[in-house]
C-alpha cells in the first residue's frame, strides 16, 4: 500500500514537472531552462523549510496559531541571528516564496523584487559559517535574461508562470511525504534534461541506477561511513545516493565533493539543500580537482564514488611540480596530457582511507593502452590496490553509447588477486538506452561479494597472471565469452558426408541405368 502511494505521489510530481516544461517550451530550451525550474524550486524549498522550522518551534512553545509567513519583517528580525547559526540563512516574511508569489502578477518590477530577495538570502549568510555554501547560489537564475522574453513585461509574465507552476506542485511538507519530493523532483528534472540535451547534459549527470550500483559497491557490509567524497561531483547525485541507501545520519561526518563547472557546482549545492542536507554536513568546492584539490584537510575518505570526465585534457607533465605531488608521485609517472582518466584514479586512491572503498566509472581505453597508462596500471596491480573491474553494458549513459567499466579500489585486501566481472548483458532496453534494473544491480553485487569464478561472467585472477599479460585489465582478456555457435561433431559430420556421397553414388548409377535404357530403346 505504502509503495503504491509512493508511486502515485511520484507520478503526480513528474506530471507537474512535464507540464511546466511544456508550458514554457520555446522561450528557454531544455538544458538551459532547468536553471529556472530548479532555482525557483530551491527558492520555494528554503522558504518553506525556514517557515516550517520557526512555526514548529513557536507552536510547540504554545502559540498554536503562529504563522511566520504572516509576521511583519520588523517582528521577524529578532530571529535572524538564531536562524543563520541554525539553518545557515535567513529569509524575511516579505521575501518568502509564497508572499512574493501572491503579489507577483501585479508587481511590475517583479524581476527587481526577485533579484533583491535572492541577494538578501545570499547576504544573510555573509560572515557566518555557511557563507561558502550560499555564495553565488542564485547566480544562474538570471531574472533579467533575454531568454525569458524581449521586454521586462514579457520576462515578468514568464516569471509569474514559473512561480505559479512551482507553487502548485504538490511538494507539501517534505517531512510528511512518503517520497523525498523536492529531491525526487530535482532528479527527475536532471534526468529529463540530460536525456534531451545529449552529451552536454550527460556530462553532468550519472543515471540513478548507475549511482545506486557505485554507492552499494562501496558500502558492502557497512551500515555507516565516516565521510563520502566525489572528486568530480557534477550535480551531486552520486554523493546523495549515500543519504538514500544508508540514511543521511549514517554518513557521520558529511558529504564532500569538487566540481570545476560553476553552473553545475551551484546545482550541486542546491541539490544538497533540496535533499535536506544541512549546510554543516556538506562541503562542495569549485576548482580543478587535479590541479587545485580543495579537501586536503578533510581526507582520507571511507567511501569515494565518481564518474569523472572521460579522456579530458589536463596539464600533466607540463607542470613540473605535479610529479612530486603526493597523489601522483607513487606511480613515478603522470597520466598523459591528452587523457586525465588515471590522474583521477590516482587522486582517489591517495585520498582513500585504509578501510575504505572507491568505485569509479572508467573509459575502457585506460585498461589496455601502453605508455604512461600501462606504468600506472603496473603500480596499481603490483601494490594490490585494484579489487575489481566490472564491464558495464553499452548505452547506459546520456550522450555516449560506449560500454564503460567500474574500477573498485581498496587499500586492504585479503588476497593478491583482482576480480573481473562481465556484466555487459545485465540490463534491459528502454527506448534507445540500456538500463540497470534492481535485479541486475543485485546480481552484480552478488558476483562482487562472492568473489569467485562464474562461467563466462566472473574470474578471480592472480595479480602475477595480470603481470604476465603486460598489466592488461580488460575484462575480455580474463573472462571467456560463451560460445553460442552450434557445436559441430566432426566425426558425426564426416559420417553424414560419407552417407551423402554413398547415396549420391547410388543415385548416379540409377540415373546412368535409366539413361542407358532410354538410349537402348531409341536404338531399336
Coordinates of C-alpha atoms in Angstrom, one line a residue:
X1 CA 0.0 0.0 0.0
X2 CA 2.7 2.4 1.0
X3 CA 4.5 1.6 -2.2
X4 CA 1.5 2.5 -4.4
X5 CA 1.0 5.8 -2.5
X6 CA 4.7 6.5 -3.1
X7 CA 4.5 5.8 -6.8
X8 CA 1.3 7.8 -7.1
X9 CA 2.9 10.8 -5.5
X10 CA 5.9 10.4 -7.7
X11 CA 3.8 10.2 -10.8
X12 CA 1.9 13.3 -9.9
X13 CA 5.1 15.2 -9.3
X14 CA 6.6 14.1 -12.6
X15 CA 3.4 15.1 -14.4
X16 CA 3.6 18.5 -12.9
X17 CA 7.2 18.9 -14.0
X18 CA 6.4 17.9 -17.6
X19 CA 3.6 20.5 -17.6
X20 CA 6.0 23.2 -16.6
X21 CA 8.4 22.1 -19.3
X22 CA 5.7 22.1 -21.9
X23 CA 4.1 25.4 -20.8
X24 CA 7.4 27.2 -21.1
X25 CA 8.8 25.4 -24.1
X26 CA 10.2 27.6 -26.8
X27 CA 11.4 30.6 -24.7
X28 CA 14.2 28.9 -22.8
X29 CA 15.2 25.5 -24.1
X30 CA 16.0 22.3 -22.2
X31 CA 19.3 22.2 -20.5
X32 CA 19.5 26.0 -20.0
X33 CA 15.9 26.1 -18.8
X34 CA 16.5 23.7 -15.9
X35 CA 18.3 26.5 -14.0
X36 CA 15.0 28.4 -13.7
X37 CA 12.9 25.4 -12.7
X38 CA 15.5 24.2 -10.2
X39 CA 16.3 27.7 -8.9
X40 CA 12.7 28.5 -8.1
X41 CA 12.1 25.1 -6.7
X42 CA 15.1 25.8 -4.4
X43 CA 13.7 29.2 -3.5
X44 CA 10.3 27.6 -2.6
X45 CA 12.1 24.9 -0.6
X46 CA 14.2 27.1 1.6
X47 CA 11.2 29.4 2.2
X48 CA 9.1 26.5 3.4
X49 CA 12.0 25.0 5.3
X50 CA 12.6 28.0 7.4
X51 CA 8.8 28.7 7.8
X52 CA 8.1 25.2 9.0
X53 CA 11.1 25.2 11.4
X54 CA 10.1 28.5 13.0
X55 CA 6.4 27.6 13.1
X56 CA 7.1 24.2 14.7
X57 CA 9.2 25.9 17.5
X58 CA 6.6 28.5 18.2
X59 CA 3.7 26.1 18.2
X60 CA 5.5 23.6 20.4
X61 CA 6.0 26.6 22.8
X62 CA 2.2 27.1 22.9
X63 CA 1.5 29.6 20.1
X64 CA -0.8 27.2 18.3
X65 CA -1.9 29.6 15.5
X66 CA 1.6 31.1 14.9
X67 CA 2.5 31.6 11.2
X68 CA 5.9 33.1 10.3
X69 CA 4.7 34.0 6.8
X70 CA 2.1 36.4 8.3
X71 CA 4.6 38.2 10.6
X72 CA 5.9 41.7 9.7
X73 CA 9.6 42.0 8.7
X74 CA 10.4 44.0 11.8
X75 CA 8.9 41.4 14.1
X76 CA 10.8 38.7 12.3
X77 CA 14.2 40.3 12.6
X78 CA 14.7 39.0 16.1
X79 CA 15.1 35.5 14.7
X80 CA 17.8 36.4 12.2
X81 CA 20.9 35.5 14.3
X82 CA 19.5 32.3 15.6
X83 CA 18.3 31.2 12.1
X84 CA 21.7 31.9 10.4
X85 CA 23.6 29.8 13.0
X86 CA 21.0 27.0 12.9
X87 CA 19.9 26.9 9.2
X88 CA 22.8 28.8 7.6
X89 CA 20.5 31.5 6.1
X90 CA 17.6 33.9 6.9
X91 CA 14.5 35.0 4.9
X92 CA 12.2 37.8 6.0
X93 CA 8.5 37.1 5.7
X94 CA 8.0 39.5 2.8
X95 CA 10.8 37.7 0.9
X96 CA 9.2 34.2 1.3
X97 CA 8.3 32.4 -1.9
X98 CA 4.5 32.3 -1.0
X99 CA 4.4 36.0 -0.3
X100 CA 6.3 37.1 -3.3
X101 CA 4.2 34.8 -5.5
X102 CA 0.9 36.1 -4.1
X103 CA 1.8 39.7 -5.3
X104 CA 3.8 38.6 -8.4
X105 CA 1.0 39.1 -11.0
X106 CA 0.6 42.8 -10.1
X107 CA 4.3 43.5 -9.5
X108 CA 5.5 45.5 -12.5
X109 CA 9.0 45.2 -11.0
X110 CA 8.9 41.5 -10.3
X111 CA 12.4 40.9 -11.8
X112 CA 13.9 43.6 -9.4
X113 CA 11.9 42.2 -6.5
X114 CA 13.3 38.7 -7.1
X115 CA 16.8 40.0 -7.6
X116 CA 16.7 41.8 -4.3
X117 CA 15.3 38.7 -2.5
X118 CA 18.0 36.4 -3.9
X119 CA 20.7 38.9 -2.9
X120 CA 19.3 39.2 0.6
X121 CA 19.2 35.5 1.1
X122 CA 22.9 35.2 0.0
X123 CA 23.8 38.2 2.1
X124 CA 22.2 36.7 5.2
X125 CA 24.9 34.0 5.3
X126 CA 27.8 36.5 4.9
X127 CA 30.4 36.4 7.7
X128 CA 28.9 33.2 9.0
X129 CA 30.0 29.6 8.9
X130 CA 27.6 28.9 5.9
X131 CA 28.8 31.8 3.7
X132 CA 30.6 29.5 1.2
X133 CA 27.5 27.2 0.9
X134 CA 25.2 30.1 -0.1
X135 CA 27.6 32.4 -2.0
X136 CA 26.6 32.7 -5.7
X137 CA 23.8 30.1 -5.4
X138 CA 21.4 32.2 -7.4
X139 CA 23.9 33.4 -10.0
X140 CA 22.4 31.2 -12.7
X141 CA 18.9 32.3 -12.0
X142 CA 19.1 35.4 -14.3
X143 CA 15.7 37.1 -13.9
X144 CA 16.7 39.7 -16.5
X145 CA 17.7 37.3 -19.2
X146 CA 16.5 37.9 -22.8
X147 CA 15.8 34.1 -22.9
X148 CA 12.8 34.8 -20.7
X149 CA 11.4 37.4 -23.1
X150 CA 12.4 40.5 -25.1
X151 CA 10.9 43.1 -22.7
X152 CA 10.7 43.4 -18.9
X153 CA 6.9 42.9 -19.1
X154 CA 7.3 39.7 -21.1
X155 CA 10.1 38.4 -18.8
X156 CA 7.9 39.1 -15.7
X157 CA 5.0 37.3 -17.3
X158 CA 7.2 34.3 -17.7
X159 CA 8.5 34.6 -14.1
X160 CA 4.9 34.6 -12.8
X161 CA 4.2 31.5 -14.9
X162 CA 7.2 29.7 -13.4
X163 CA 6.4 30.7 -9.8
X164 CA 2.8 29.6 -10.2
X165 CA 3.8 26.3 -11.7
X166 CA 6.4 25.6 -9.0
X167 CA 3.9 26.9 -6.3
X168 CA 1.2 24.5 -7.4
X169 CA 3.5 21.4 -7.3
X170 CA 2.3 19.1 -4.6
X171 CA 5.6 19.0 -2.6
X172 CA 3.9 19.5 0.8
X173 CA 5.9 19.3 4.0
X174 CA 8.9 17.3 3.0
X175 CA 9.0 15.5 6.3
X176 CA 5.5 14.1 5.8
X177 CA 6.0 12.9 2.3
X178 CA 6.4 9.2 1.6
X179 CA 8.8 10.3 -1.2
X180 CA 11.6 12.8 -0.9
X181 CA 9.5 15.2 -3.0
X182 CA 12.0 18.1 -3.6
X183 CA 14.9 15.7 -4.1
X184 CA 12.9 13.4 -6.4
X185 CA 11.7 16.4 -8.5
X186 CA 15.3 17.5 -8.9
X187 CA 16.4 14.1 -10.0
X188 CA 13.6 13.7 -12.5
X189 CA 14.3 17.1 -14.0
X190 CA 18.0 16.4 -14.3
X191 CA 17.3 13.1 -15.9
X192 CA 14.8 14.6 -18.3
X193 CA 17.0 17.5 -19.3
X194 CA 20.2 15.4 -19.6
X195 CA 18.4 12.9 -21.9
X196 CA 17.2 15.7 -24.1
X197 CA 20.5 17.6 -24.0
X198 CA 22.6 14.6 -25.1
X199 CA 26.3 14.9 -24.4
X200 CA 26.2 18.5 -22.9
X201 CA 23.7 17.3 -20.3
X202 CA 25.1 13.8 -19.8
X203 CA 28.5 15.2 -18.7
X204 CA 26.9 16.4 -15.5
X205 CA 24.5 13.6 -14.8
X206 CA 25.0 10.0 -13.8
X207 CA 21.9 7.9 -14.2
X208 CA 20.3 7.0 -10.9
X209 CA 20.7 3.2 -11.3
X210 CA 24.5 3.6 -12.0
X211 CA 24.7 5.8 -8.9
X212 CA 23.0 3.1 -7.0
X213 CA 25.4 0.4 -8.1
X214 CA 28.5 2.6 -7.4
X215 CA 27.3 3.5 -3.9
X216 CA 26.4 0.0 -2.9
X217 CA 29.7 -1.3 -4.1
X218 CA 31.4 1.0 -1.6
X219 CA 29.2 0.1 1.4
X220 CA 29.1 -3.7 1.2
X221 CA 28.9 -5.0 4.8
X222 CA 28.6 -1.4 6.3
X223 CA 25.6 0.4 7.8
X224 CA 27.5 3.7 8.2
X225 CA 30.6 5.5 6.9
X226 CA 32.5 8.5 8.2
X227 CA 32.7 10.7 5.0
X228 CA 31.8 10.3 1.3
X229 CA 33.7 12.1 -1.5
X230 CA 33.4 12.6 -5.2
X231 CA 36.3 14.4 -6.9
X232 CA 34.2 15.3 -10.0
X233 CA 30.8 15.6 -8.3
X234 CA 28.7 17.2 -11.1
X235 CA 25.3 17.9 -9.7
X236 CA 25.9 15.7 -6.6
X237 CA 23.6 12.7 -7.5
X238 CA 26.3 10.2 -6.6
X239 CA 27.0 11.7 -3.2
X240 CA 23.3 11.9 -2.3
X241 CA 22.8 8.2 -3.0
X242 CA 24.5 7.5 0.3
X243 CA 21.8 9.5 2.1
X244 CA 19.2 7.3 0.4
X245 CA 20.9 4.0 0.9
X246 CA 22.4 4.4 4.4
X247 CA 20.3 7.3 5.7
X248 CA 21.9 10.8 5.9
X249 CA 22.7 10.5 9.6
X250 CA 24.8 7.3 8.8
X251 CA 27.2 9.4 6.8
X252 CA 28.6 10.6 10.1
X253 CA 30.9 13.5 9.0
X254 CA 29.3 14.6 5.8
X255 CA 29.4 14.8 2.1
X256 CA 32.4 16.2 0.2
X257 CA 32.8 17.0 -3.5
X258 CA 34.6 19.1 -6.0
X259 CA 33.3 20.4 -9.4
X260 CA 35.1 22.5 -12.0
X261 CA 32.0 23.8 -13.8
X262 CA 30.5 26.8 -12.0
X263 CA 26.8 26.3 -13.0
X264 CA 27.0 22.6 -12.1
X265 CA 28.7 23.5 -8.8
X266 CA 25.7 25.7 -8.0
X267 CA 23.3 22.9 -8.9
X268 CA 25.2 20.5 -6.6
X269 CA 24.8 22.8 -3.6
X270 CA 21.1 23.4 -4.4
X271 CA 20.7 19.6 -4.7
X272 CA 22.2 19.2 -1.2
X273 CA 19.6 21.6 0.3
X274 CA 16.7 20.0 -1.7
X275 CA 17.7 16.6 -0.1
X276 CA 17.6 18.2 3.3
X277 CA 21.3 18.0 3.9
X278 CA 22.2 20.9 6.3
X279 CA 24.9 23.4 5.4
X280 CA 27.3 22.0 8.1
X281 CA 27.0 18.4 6.7
X282 CA 28.3 19.2 3.2
X283 CA 31.4 20.8 1.7
X284 CA 31.3 21.3 -2.1
X285 CA 34.2 23.2 -3.8
X286 CA 34.5 24.8 -7.2
X287 CA 38.1 24.3 -8.6
X288 CA 40.0 21.9 -10.8
X289 CA 40.5 18.8 -8.6
X290 CA 43.6 17.6 -10.4
X291 CA 45.5 20.9 -10.1
X292 CA 43.9 22.5 -7.1
X293 CA 42.3 20.0 -4.8
X294 CA 40.3 21.7 -2.0
X295 CA 39.9 19.0 0.6
X296 CA 43.5 18.3 1.8
X297 CA 42.3 18.9 5.4
X298 CA 39.4 16.5 5.1
X299 CA 40.9 13.4 3.5
X300 CA 41.1 10.4 3.9
X301 CA 37.5 9.3 2.9
X302 CA 36.0 5.9 3.7
X303 CA 33.8 6.0 0.6
X304 CA 34.7 7.5 -2.8
X305 CA 32.5 7.4 -5.8
X306 CA 32.9 9.2 -9.1
X307 CA 32.1 9.4 -12.8
X308 CA 34.9 11.7 -13.9
X309 CA 35.0 13.2 -17.4
X310 CA 36.3 10.7 -20.0
X311 CA 39.7 11.3 -21.6
X312 CA 39.7 15.0 -20.7
X313 CA 42.9 17.0 -21.3
X314 CA 45.0 18.2 -18.4
X315 CA 48.3 20.0 -17.8
X316 CA 50.1 16.8 -16.8
X317 CA 53.9 16.8 -17.3
X318 CA 53.9 20.5 -18.4
X319 CA 53.5 21.3 -14.7
X320 CA 56.8 20.1 -13.3
X321 CA 55.5 20.2 -9.7
X322 CA 52.9 17.5 -10.3
X323 CA 55.3 14.6 -10.4
X324 CA 56.2 15.4 -6.8
X325 CA 52.5 15.8 -5.8
X326 CA 51.9 13.0 -3.2
X327 CA 48.8 12.0 -5.1
X328 CA 50.6 11.2 -8.3
X329 CA 54.3 10.6 -7.3
X330 CA 53.9 7.0 -6.1
X331 CA 53.4 5.7 -9.7
X332 CA 56.5 7.5 -10.8
X333 CA 54.7 8.8 -13.9
X334 CA 51.8 11.2 -14.7
X335 CA 48.7 10.3 -16.8
X336 CA 49.1 11.5 -20.4
X337 CA 48.2 15.2 -21.1
X338 CA 45.5 14.1 -23.5
X339 CA 43.9 11.7 -21.1
X340 CA 43.5 12.5 -17.4
X341 CA 41.5 9.4 -16.6
X342 CA 44.2 7.7 -14.5
X343 CA 45.0 11.0 -12.8
X344 CA 41.5 10.9 -11.2
X345 CA 42.2 7.3 -10.2
X346 CA 45.5 8.1 -8.5
X347 CA 43.9 11.1 -6.8
X348 CA 41.0 9.0 -5.5
X349 CA 43.4 6.2 -4.3
X350 CA 45.5 8.8 -2.5
X351 CA 42.6 10.1 -0.5
X352 CA 41.0 6.7 0.2
X353 CA 41.2 5.6 3.9
X354 CA 42.8 2.3 4.9
X355 CA 39.4 0.6 5.4
X356 CA 37.7 2.4 2.6
X357 CA 36.4 1.5 -0.9
X358 CA 36.4 3.6 -4.1
X359 CA 34.2 2.9 -7.1
X360 CA 34.9 4.9 -10.2
X361 CA 33.4 4.8 -13.7
X362 CA 36.2 4.4 -16.3
X363 CA 36.6 4.8 -20.1
X364 CA 37.7 1.4 -21.5
X365 CA 40.9 2.6 -23.2
X366 CA 42.7 3.1 -19.9
X367 CA 42.7 -0.7 -19.3
X368 CA 44.8 -1.7 -22.3
X369 CA 46.8 1.3 -23.7
X370 CA 50.6 1.3 -23.4
X371 CA 53.0 4.1 -22.3
X372 CA 52.4 6.0 -19.0
X373 CA 48.9 4.4 -18.6
X374 CA 50.5 0.9 -18.5
X375 CA 53.0 2.1 -15.9
X376 CA 50.2 3.4 -13.7
X377 CA 48.3 0.1 -14.1
X378 CA 51.6 -1.7 -13.1
X379 CA 51.8 0.4 -9.9
X380 CA 48.1 -0.3 -9.0
X381 CA 48.4 -4.1 -9.6
X382 CA 51.9 -4.5 -8.0
X383 CA 50.6 -2.8 -4.9
X384 CA 47.4 -4.8 -4.9
X385 CA 45.1 -1.7 -4.9
X386 CA 42.6 -2.9 -7.5
X387 CA 39.8 -5.0 -6.0
X388 CA 37.6 -5.5 -9.0
X389 CA 36.9 -4.4 -12.6
X390 CA 33.3 -4.5 -13.8
X391 CA 32.4 -4.3 -17.5
X392 CA 29.1 -2.5 -17.8
X393 CA 26.6 -2.7 -20.7
X394 CA 26.8 -0.1 -23.5
X395 CA 24.3 2.8 -23.9
X396 CA 23.9 3.3 -20.1
X397 CA 24.9 7.0 -20.1
X398 CA 23.4 10.0 -21.7
X399 CA 25.4 11.3 -24.7
X400 CA 27.7 8.2 -25.2
X401 CA 27.0 4.7 -26.3
X402 CA 30.4 3.4 -25.1
X403 CA 30.4 0.4 -22.8
X404 CA 32.2 1.8 -19.7
X405 CA 33.7 -0.1 -16.8
X406 CA 33.8 0.4 -13.0
X407 CA 37.1 0.2 -11.2
X408 CA 36.9 -0.7 -7.5
X409 CA 39.9 0.3 -5.4
X410 CA 40.8 -0.9 -1.9
X411 CA 43.9 -0.5 0.3
X412 CA 43.3 -3.5 2.4
X413 CA 42.5 -6.8 0.7
X414 CA 42.5 -10.4 1.8
X415 CA 44.0 -11.8 -1.4
X416 CA 46.6 -10.8 -4.0
X417 CA 44.2 -11.1 -6.9
X418 CA 41.8 -9.0 -9.0
X419 CA 38.2 -9.9 -9.7
X420 CA 36.9 -9.4 -13.3
X421 CA 33.1 -9.3 -13.9
X422 CA 31.5 -9.2 -17.3
X423 CA 28.1 -7.5 -16.6
X424 CA 27.6 -6.4 -20.2
X425 CA 24.4 -8.4 -20.5
X426 CA 22.9 -7.2 -17.2
X427 CA 20.4 -4.7 -18.4
X428 CA 17.1 -4.1 -20.1
X429 CA 16.5 -1.9 -23.1
X430 CA 14.4 1.3 -22.5
X431 CA 13.8 3.3 -25.8
X432 CA 17.4 4.0 -27.1
X433 CA 19.2 3.4 -23.9
X434 CA 20.0 0.4 -21.7
X435 CA 19.1 0.5 -18.1
X436 CA 20.2 -1.5 -15.0
X437 CA 17.2 -3.0 -13.1
X438 CA 17.2 -3.7 -9.3
X439 CA 17.7 -7.4 -10.1
X440 CA 20.7 -6.5 -12.4
X441 CA 22.3 -4.5 -9.6
X442 CA 21.7 -7.3 -7.0
X443 CA 23.2 -9.9 -9.4
X444 CA 26.3 -7.8 -10.0
X445 CA 26.7 -7.2 -6.2
X446 CA 26.4 -10.9 -5.5
X447 CA 29.2 -11.6 -8.0
X448 CA 31.2 -8.9 -6.4
X449 CA 30.7 -10.2 -2.8
X450 CA 31.1 -13.9 -3.7
X451 CA 34.5 -13.1 -5.3
X452 CA 34.8 -16.4 -7.2
X453 CA 34.8 -17.7 -10.7
X454 CA 31.5 -18.0 -12.6
X455 CA 31.5 -19.4 -16.1
X456 CA 31.5 -16.7 -18.8
X457 CA 30.7 -14.0 -16.2
X458 CA 33.4 -13.7 -13.4
X459 CA 37.1 -14.6 -13.0
X460 CA 39.3 -14.1 -10.0
X461 CA 42.8 -13.6 -11.4
X462 CA 46.1 -13.7 -9.5
X463 CA 48.0 -10.4 -10.0
X464 CA 51.0 -12.4 -11.2
X465 CA 48.9 -13.5 -14.2
X466 CA 47.9 -9.9 -14.9
X467 CA 51.7 -9.1 -14.9
X468 CA 52.2 -11.8 -17.5
X469 CA 49.6 -10.1 -19.6
X470 CA 51.5 -6.8 -19.5
X471 CA 49.1 -5.4 -17.0
X472 CA 46.1 -5.5 -19.4
X473 CA 43.0 -5.0 -17.3
X474 CA 40.3 -5.5 -20.0
X475 CA 37.6 -7.9 -18.7
X476 CA 37.5 -9.7 -22.0
X477 CA 41.2 -10.8 -21.5
X478 CA 40.2 -12.9 -18.5
X479 CA 36.5 -13.7 -18.7
X480 CA 35.9 -16.2 -21.5
X481 CA 33.0 -15.4 -23.8
X482 CA 30.4 -18.1 -24.1
X483 CA 30.4 -19.7 -27.5
X484 CA 26.8 -19.6 -28.6
X485 CA 27.5 -21.0 -32.0
X486 CA 26.2 -24.5 -32.7
X487 CA 28.7 -27.2 -31.6
X488 CA 29.7 -29.5 -34.5
X489 CA 31.0 -33.1 -34.0
X490 CA 33.5 -33.7 -36.8
X491 CA 33.1 -37.5 -36.7
X492 CA 29.4 -37.3 -37.0
X493 CA 29.7 -34.7 -39.8
X494 CA 32.2 -36.9 -41.7
X495 CA 29.9 -39.9 -41.3
X496 CA 27.0 -37.9 -42.7
X497 CA 29.1 -36.7 -45.6
X498 CA 30.2 -40.3 -46.3
X499 CA 26.5 -41.4 -46.3
X500 CA 25.6 -38.5 -48.6
X501 CA 28.4 -39.4 -51.0
X502 CA 27.4 -43.1 -51.0
X503 CA 23.8 -42.1 -51.6
X504 CA 24.8 -39.8 -54.4
X505 CA 26.8 -42.7 -55.9
X506 CA 23.7 -45.0 -55.8
X507 CA 21.6 -42.3 -57.4
X508 CA 24.1 -41.6 -60.1
X509 CA 24.3 -45.3 -61.0
X510 CA 20.5 -45.5 -61.1
X511 CA 20.3 -42.4 -63.3
X512 CA 23.0 -43.8 -65.6
X513 CA 21.0 -47.1 -65.9
X514 CA 17.8 -45.1 -66.8
X515 CA 19.7 -43.1 -69.4
X516 CA 21.2 -46.4 -70.8
X517 CA 17.7 -48.0 -71.0
X518 CA 16.3 -44.9 -72.8
X519 CA 19.2 -44.8 -75.3
X520 CA 18.8 -48.6 -75.9
X521 CA 15.1 -48.2 -76.6
X522 CA 15.7 -45.4 -79.1
X523 CA 18.2 -47.6 -81.0
X524 CA 15.6 -50.2 -81.6

